[in-house]
Coordinates of C-alpha atoms in Angstrom, one line a residue:
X1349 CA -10.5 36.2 30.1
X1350 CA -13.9 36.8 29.0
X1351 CA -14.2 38.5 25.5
X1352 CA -17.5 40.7 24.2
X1353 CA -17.5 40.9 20.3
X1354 CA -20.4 43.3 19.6
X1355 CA -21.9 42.4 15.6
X1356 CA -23.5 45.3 13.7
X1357 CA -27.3 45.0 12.7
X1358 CA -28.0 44.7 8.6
X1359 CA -29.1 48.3 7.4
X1360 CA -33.0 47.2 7.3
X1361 CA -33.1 46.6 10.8
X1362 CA -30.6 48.9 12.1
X1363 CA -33.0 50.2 14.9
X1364 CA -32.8 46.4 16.3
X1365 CA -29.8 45.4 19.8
X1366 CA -26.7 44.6 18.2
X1367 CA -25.7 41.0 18.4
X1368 CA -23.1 40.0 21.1
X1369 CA -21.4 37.1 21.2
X1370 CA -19.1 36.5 24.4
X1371 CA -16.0 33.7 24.7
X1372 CA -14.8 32.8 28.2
X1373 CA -11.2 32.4 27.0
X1374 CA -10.1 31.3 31.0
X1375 CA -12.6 27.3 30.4
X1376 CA -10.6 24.8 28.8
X1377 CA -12.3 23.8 25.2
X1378 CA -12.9 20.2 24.4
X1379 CA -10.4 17.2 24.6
X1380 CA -9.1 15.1 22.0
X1381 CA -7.4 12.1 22.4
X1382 CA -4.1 11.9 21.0
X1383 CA -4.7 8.1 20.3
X1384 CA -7.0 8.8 17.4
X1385 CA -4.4 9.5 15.4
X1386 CA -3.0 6.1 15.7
X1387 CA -1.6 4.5 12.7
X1388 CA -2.0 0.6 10.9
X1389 CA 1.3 -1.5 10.0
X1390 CA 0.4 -4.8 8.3
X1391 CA 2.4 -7.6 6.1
X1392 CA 0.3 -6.8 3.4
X1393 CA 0.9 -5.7 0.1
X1394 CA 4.4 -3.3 0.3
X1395 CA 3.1 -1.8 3.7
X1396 CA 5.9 -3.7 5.1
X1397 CA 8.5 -4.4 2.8
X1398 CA 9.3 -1.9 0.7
X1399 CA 7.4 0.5 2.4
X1400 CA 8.9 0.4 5.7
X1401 CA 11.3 -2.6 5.8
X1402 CA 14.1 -2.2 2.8
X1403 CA 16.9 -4.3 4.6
X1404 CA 20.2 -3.0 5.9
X1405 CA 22.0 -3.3 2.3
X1406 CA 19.8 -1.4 0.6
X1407 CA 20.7 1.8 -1.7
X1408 CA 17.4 3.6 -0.3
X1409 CA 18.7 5.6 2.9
X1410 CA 17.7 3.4 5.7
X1411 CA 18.9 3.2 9.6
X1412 CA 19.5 -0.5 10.4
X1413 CA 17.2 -1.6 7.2
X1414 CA 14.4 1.2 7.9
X1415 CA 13.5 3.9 5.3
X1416 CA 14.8 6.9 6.7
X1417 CA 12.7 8.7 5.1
X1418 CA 9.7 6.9 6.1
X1419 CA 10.4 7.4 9.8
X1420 CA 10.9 11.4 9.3
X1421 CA 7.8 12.0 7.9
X1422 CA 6.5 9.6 10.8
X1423 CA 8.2 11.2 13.3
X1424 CA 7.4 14.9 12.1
X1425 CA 3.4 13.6 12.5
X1426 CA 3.8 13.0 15.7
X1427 CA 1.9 9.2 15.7
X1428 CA 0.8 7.9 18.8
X1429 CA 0.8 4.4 18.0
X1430 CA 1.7 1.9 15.8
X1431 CA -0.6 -1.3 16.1
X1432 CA 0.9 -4.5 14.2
X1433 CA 1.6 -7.2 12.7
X1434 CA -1.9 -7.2 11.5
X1435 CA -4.8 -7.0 10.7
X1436 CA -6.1 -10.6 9.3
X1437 CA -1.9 -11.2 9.3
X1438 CA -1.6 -11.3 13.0
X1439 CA -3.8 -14.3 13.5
X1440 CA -1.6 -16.5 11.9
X1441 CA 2.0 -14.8 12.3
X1442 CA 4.4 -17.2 14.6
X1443 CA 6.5 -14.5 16.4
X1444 CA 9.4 -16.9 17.1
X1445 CA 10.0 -17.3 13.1
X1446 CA 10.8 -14.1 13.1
X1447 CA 13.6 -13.4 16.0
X1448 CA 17.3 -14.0 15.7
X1449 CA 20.1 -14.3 13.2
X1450 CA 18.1 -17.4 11.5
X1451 CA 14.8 -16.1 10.6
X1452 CA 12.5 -18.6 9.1
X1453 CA 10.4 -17.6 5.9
X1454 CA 7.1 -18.9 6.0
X1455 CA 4.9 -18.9 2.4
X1456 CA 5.0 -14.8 1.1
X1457 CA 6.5 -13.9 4.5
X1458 CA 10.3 -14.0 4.2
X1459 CA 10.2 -12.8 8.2
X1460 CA 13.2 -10.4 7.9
X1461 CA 11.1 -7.7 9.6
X1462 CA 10.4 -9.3 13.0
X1463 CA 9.6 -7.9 16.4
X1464 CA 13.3 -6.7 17.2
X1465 CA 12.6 -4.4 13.7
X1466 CA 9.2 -3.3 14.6
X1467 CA 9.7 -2.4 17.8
X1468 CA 13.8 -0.8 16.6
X1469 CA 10.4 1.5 13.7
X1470 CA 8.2 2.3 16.8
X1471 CA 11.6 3.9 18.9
X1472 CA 12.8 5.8 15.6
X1473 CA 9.6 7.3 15.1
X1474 CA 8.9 7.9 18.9
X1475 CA 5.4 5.7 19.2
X1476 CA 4.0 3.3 21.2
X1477 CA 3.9 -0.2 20.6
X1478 CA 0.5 -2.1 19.8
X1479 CA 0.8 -5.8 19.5
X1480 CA -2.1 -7.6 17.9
X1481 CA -1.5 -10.9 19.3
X1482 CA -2.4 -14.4 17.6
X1483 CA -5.5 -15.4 19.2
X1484 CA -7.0 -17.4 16.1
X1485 CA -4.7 -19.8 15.0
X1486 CA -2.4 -19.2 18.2
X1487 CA -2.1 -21.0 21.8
X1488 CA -2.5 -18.7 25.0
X1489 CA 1.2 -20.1 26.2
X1490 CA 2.9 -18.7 22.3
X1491 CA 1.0 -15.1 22.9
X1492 CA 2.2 -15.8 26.5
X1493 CA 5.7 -16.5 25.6
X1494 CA 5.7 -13.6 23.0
X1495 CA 5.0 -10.8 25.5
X1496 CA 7.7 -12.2 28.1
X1497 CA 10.5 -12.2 25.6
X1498 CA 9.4 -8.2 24.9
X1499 CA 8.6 -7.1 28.1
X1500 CA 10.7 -9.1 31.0
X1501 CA 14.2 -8.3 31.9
X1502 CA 17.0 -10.4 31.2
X1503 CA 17.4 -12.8 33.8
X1504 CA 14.2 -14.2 32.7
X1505 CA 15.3 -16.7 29.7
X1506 CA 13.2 -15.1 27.0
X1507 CA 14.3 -11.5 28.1
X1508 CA 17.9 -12.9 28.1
X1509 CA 17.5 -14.4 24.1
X1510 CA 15.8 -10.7 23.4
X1511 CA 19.1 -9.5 24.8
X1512 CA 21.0 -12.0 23.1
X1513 CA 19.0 -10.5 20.0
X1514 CA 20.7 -7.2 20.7
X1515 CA 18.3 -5.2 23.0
X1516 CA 19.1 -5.7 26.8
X1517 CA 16.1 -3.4 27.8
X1518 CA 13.1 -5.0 27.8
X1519 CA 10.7 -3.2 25.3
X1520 CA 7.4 -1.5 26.1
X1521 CA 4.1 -2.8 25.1
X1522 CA 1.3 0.0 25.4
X1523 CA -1.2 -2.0 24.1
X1524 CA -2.3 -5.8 23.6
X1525 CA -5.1 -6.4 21.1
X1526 CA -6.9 -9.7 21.9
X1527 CA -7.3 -11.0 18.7
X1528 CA -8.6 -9.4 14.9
X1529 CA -12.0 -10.0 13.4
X1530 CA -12.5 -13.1 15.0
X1531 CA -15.9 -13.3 13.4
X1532 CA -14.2 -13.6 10.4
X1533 CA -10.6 -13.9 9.3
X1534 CA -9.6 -14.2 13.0
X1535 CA -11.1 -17.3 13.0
X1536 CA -15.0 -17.3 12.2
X1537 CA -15.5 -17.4 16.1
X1538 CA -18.9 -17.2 17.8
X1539 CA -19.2 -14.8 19.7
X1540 CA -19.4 -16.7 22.9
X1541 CA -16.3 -18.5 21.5
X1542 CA -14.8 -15.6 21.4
X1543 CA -15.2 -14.1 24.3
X1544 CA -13.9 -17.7 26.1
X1545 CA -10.7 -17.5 24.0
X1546 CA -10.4 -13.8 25.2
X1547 CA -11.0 -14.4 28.7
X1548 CA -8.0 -17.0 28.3
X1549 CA -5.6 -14.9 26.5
X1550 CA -6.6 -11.5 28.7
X1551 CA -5.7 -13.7 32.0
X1552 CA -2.2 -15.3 30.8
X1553 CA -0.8 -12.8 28.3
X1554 CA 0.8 -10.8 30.7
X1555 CA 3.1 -7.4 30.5
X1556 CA 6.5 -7.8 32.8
X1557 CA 7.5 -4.2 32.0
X1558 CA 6.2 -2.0 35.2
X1559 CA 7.8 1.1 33.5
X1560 CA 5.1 0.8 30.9
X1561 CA 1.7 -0.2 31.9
X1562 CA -0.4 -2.3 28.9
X1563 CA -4.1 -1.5 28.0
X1564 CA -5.6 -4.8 26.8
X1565 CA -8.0 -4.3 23.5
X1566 CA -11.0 -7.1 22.8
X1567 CA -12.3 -7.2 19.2
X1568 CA -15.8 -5.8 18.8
X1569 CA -18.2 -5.3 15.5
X1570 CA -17.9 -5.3 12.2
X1571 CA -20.0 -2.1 11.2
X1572 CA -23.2 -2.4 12.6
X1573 CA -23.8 -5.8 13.9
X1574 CA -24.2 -5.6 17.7
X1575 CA -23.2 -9.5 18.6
X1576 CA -19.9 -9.5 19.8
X1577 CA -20.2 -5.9 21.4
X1578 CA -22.8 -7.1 23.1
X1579 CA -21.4 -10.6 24.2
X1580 CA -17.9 -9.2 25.3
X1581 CA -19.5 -6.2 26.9
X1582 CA -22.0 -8.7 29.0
X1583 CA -18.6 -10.8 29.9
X1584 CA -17.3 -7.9 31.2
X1585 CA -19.8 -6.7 33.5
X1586 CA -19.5 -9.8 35.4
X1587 CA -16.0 -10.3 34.8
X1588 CA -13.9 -11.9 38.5
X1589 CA -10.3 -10.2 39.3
X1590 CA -8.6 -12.8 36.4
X1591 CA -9.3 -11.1 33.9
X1592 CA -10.0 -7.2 32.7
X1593 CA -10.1 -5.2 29.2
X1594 CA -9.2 -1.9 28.5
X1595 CA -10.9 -1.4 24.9
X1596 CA -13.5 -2.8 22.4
X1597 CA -12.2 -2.7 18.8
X1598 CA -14.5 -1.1 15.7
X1599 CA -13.7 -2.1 12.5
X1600 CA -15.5 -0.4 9.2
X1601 CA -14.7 0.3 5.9
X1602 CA -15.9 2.9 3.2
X1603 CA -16.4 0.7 0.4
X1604 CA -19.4 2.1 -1.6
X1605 CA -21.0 -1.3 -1.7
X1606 CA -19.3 -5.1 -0.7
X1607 CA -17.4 -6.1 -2.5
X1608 CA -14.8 -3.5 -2.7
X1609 CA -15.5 -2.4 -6.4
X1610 CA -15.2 1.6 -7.0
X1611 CA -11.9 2.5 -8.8
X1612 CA -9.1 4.4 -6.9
X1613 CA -8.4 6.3 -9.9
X1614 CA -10.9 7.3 -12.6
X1615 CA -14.3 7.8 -10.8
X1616 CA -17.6 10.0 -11.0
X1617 CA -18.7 11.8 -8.9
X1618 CA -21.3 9.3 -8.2
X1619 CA -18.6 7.0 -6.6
X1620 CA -17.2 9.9 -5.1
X1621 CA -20.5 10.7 -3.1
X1622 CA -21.1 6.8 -2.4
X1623 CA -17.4 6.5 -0.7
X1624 CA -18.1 9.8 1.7
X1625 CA -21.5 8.5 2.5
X1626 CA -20.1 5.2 3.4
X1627 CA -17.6 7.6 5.7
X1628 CA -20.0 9.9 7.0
X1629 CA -21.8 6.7 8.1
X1630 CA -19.5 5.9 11.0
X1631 CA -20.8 8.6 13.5
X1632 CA -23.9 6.3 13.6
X1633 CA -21.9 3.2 14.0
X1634 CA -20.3 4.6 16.9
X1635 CA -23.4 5.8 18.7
X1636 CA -25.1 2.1 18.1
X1637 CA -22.0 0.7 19.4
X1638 CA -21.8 2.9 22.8
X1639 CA -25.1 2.8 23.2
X1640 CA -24.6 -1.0 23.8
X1641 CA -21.5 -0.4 26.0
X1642 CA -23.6 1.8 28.0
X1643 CA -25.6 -0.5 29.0
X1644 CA -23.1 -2.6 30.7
X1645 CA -20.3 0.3 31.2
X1646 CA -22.3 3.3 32.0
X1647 CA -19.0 4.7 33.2
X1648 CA -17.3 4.4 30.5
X1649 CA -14.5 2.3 31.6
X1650 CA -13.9 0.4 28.1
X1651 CA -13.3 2.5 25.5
X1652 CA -14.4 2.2 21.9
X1653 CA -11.0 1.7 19.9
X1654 CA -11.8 2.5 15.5
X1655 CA -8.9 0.4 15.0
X1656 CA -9.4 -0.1 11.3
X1657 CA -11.1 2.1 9.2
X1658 CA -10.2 3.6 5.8
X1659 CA -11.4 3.6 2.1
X1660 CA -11.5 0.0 0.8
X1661 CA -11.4 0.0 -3.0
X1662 CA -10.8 -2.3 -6.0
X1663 CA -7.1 -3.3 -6.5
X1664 CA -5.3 -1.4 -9.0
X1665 CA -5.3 -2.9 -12.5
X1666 CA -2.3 -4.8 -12.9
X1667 CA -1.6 -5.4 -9.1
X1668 CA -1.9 -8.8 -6.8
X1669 CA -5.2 -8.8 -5.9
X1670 CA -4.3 -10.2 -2.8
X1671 CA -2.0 -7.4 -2.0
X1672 CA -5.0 -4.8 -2.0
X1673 CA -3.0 -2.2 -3.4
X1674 CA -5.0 1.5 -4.2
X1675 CA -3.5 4.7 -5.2
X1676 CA -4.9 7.3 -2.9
X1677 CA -6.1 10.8 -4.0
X1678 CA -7.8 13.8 -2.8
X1679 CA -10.6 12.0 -1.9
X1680 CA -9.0 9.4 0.6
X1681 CA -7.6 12.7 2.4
X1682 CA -11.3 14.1 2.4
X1683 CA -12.6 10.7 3.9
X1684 CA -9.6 11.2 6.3
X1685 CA -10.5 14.3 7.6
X1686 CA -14.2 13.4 8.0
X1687 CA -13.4 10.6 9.7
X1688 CA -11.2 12.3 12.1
X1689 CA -13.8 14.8 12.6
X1690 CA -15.9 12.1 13.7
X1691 CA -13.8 11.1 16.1
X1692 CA -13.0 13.6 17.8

């Protein structure tokens, strides 16, 4: 269907063409990729426990100890994916402490919500599963071991303990993320380190579910600096049949300035403007960073994965510092929507 809208000339220049503007209704407009809407759950603060996880005894409304509430506005967004446990959490986070009638706390981590639970969240709210698997203070064999007991049926002995656990099927794992901020927090890797480790992990972490094939996710840049894209991208290109990725991960922040220091309540309009500049300066990072994948992947076959991104603020006065608790406002769904726009 092809449209005409004819547009009346002003009255001073009325002897002027009128303007036309024509829409082919019949070509398909742009694409946007469901996945971008992809959502963050990390033991962190009350993300997990008490935000999602309130146990099965609670008064709060809860199916088999989660909010109910929760997963209907969850559900009614329509989220693609839920990656987890972490974040800076996932590199230390021994999945077997947290399986089977005898969990085993750890120091803040009481383990009640374990992969049986997340993966019982990612079914009520109708997502796919992405598991950030301990690369940094994990072996290949425990990542290893951690995907079989999800994803292989049960005559296999792990998938026979997850049905054991009370799931017979074996779950589906959409995505495997290969680490978090190894540069940092993930480990303080070298890039060249890193990309050994990967290489490792990408080759014997393996998915035994053929129902749901597994996209694996490498960790890239922090903001702007081009190391590790350029290090895991190189590894790539060269890469022998043993090992593949799927995805390089971005992770940046709108901080206003490091450390996080603007209030999440209270502020000027001069933190206001710093906070949407820091936003508006991702569409930059993501040109820098394909620019460098381009060279190595002019097709395109790795995508860039923004896997973490947000407004990072100082801690509310009173809270746990550690907890990085912030009340949101207006102006974290503003920095929302321009980041989404940037995205798509």
């Amino acid at each position: 269907m092809l449209l005409c809208i004819a547009l009346p000339a002003s009255v001073a220049h009325a002897a002027e063409a009128p303007v036309q503007v024509m829409l082919d209704a019949s070509k398909p407009g742009a694409v946007i990729d469901r996945n971008i809407f992809g959502q963050f759950a990390e033991h962190l603060g009350s993300g997990i426990y008490g935000g999602i996880w309130v146990g099965k005894d609670s008064a709060i409304p809860n199916t088999r100890g989660i909010r109910k509430d929760v997963v209907a506005a969850l559900k009614a967004l329509k989220v693609p994916n839920v990656r987890w446990p972490g974040g800076c959490f996932a590199d230390q986070y021994n999945w077997r402490r947290g399986i089977g009638p005898e969990r085993k706390p750890a120091v803040g981590e009481p383990n009640s919500f374990g992969t049986d639970e997340f993966m019982d969240f990612a079914q009520q709210i109708g997502t796919e599963a992405y598991i950030s698997v301990n690369l940094g203070s994990g072996t290949a064999q425990e990542a290893a071991e951690w995907l079989e007991y999800m994803t292989a049926p049960t005559d296999d002995a792990l998938g026979a303990e997850r049905a054991k656990n009370g799931h017979p099927a074996p779950y589906k794992v959409a995505i495997l993320g290969l680490g978090n901020e190894s540069w940092d927090c993930g480990g303080a890797m070298s890039a060249d380190f890193y990309v050994n480790e990967m290489k490792r992990f990408s080759h014997f972490v393996n998915n035994y579910n053929a129902i749901q094939p597994m996209k694996r996710v490498a960790v890239g840049p922090s903001g702007t600096d081009p190391n590790y894209t350029d290090a895991v991208m190189k590894a790539w290109k060269g890469r022998s049949y043993s090992w593949d990725i799927d995805g390089l991960s971005l992770h940046f922040y709108a901080t206003g300035g490091w450390p996080p220091h603007l209030p999440s309540t209270g502020f000027d309009e001069k933190d206001y403007a710093a906070l949407v500049k820091d936003a508006i300066a991702m569409d930059d990072m993501i040109k820098t960073q394909s620019a460098i994948m381009g060279k190595y992947d002019p097709e395109k076959k790795v995508a860039l994965v923004v896997d973490e991104w947000g407004a990072w603020l100082a801690p509310t006065p009173g809270s746990n510092p550690g907890a990085l608790a912030q009340q949101n406002s207006q102006r974290d769904a503003v920095l929302a929507a321009l980041s989404i726009n940037v995205f798509a």
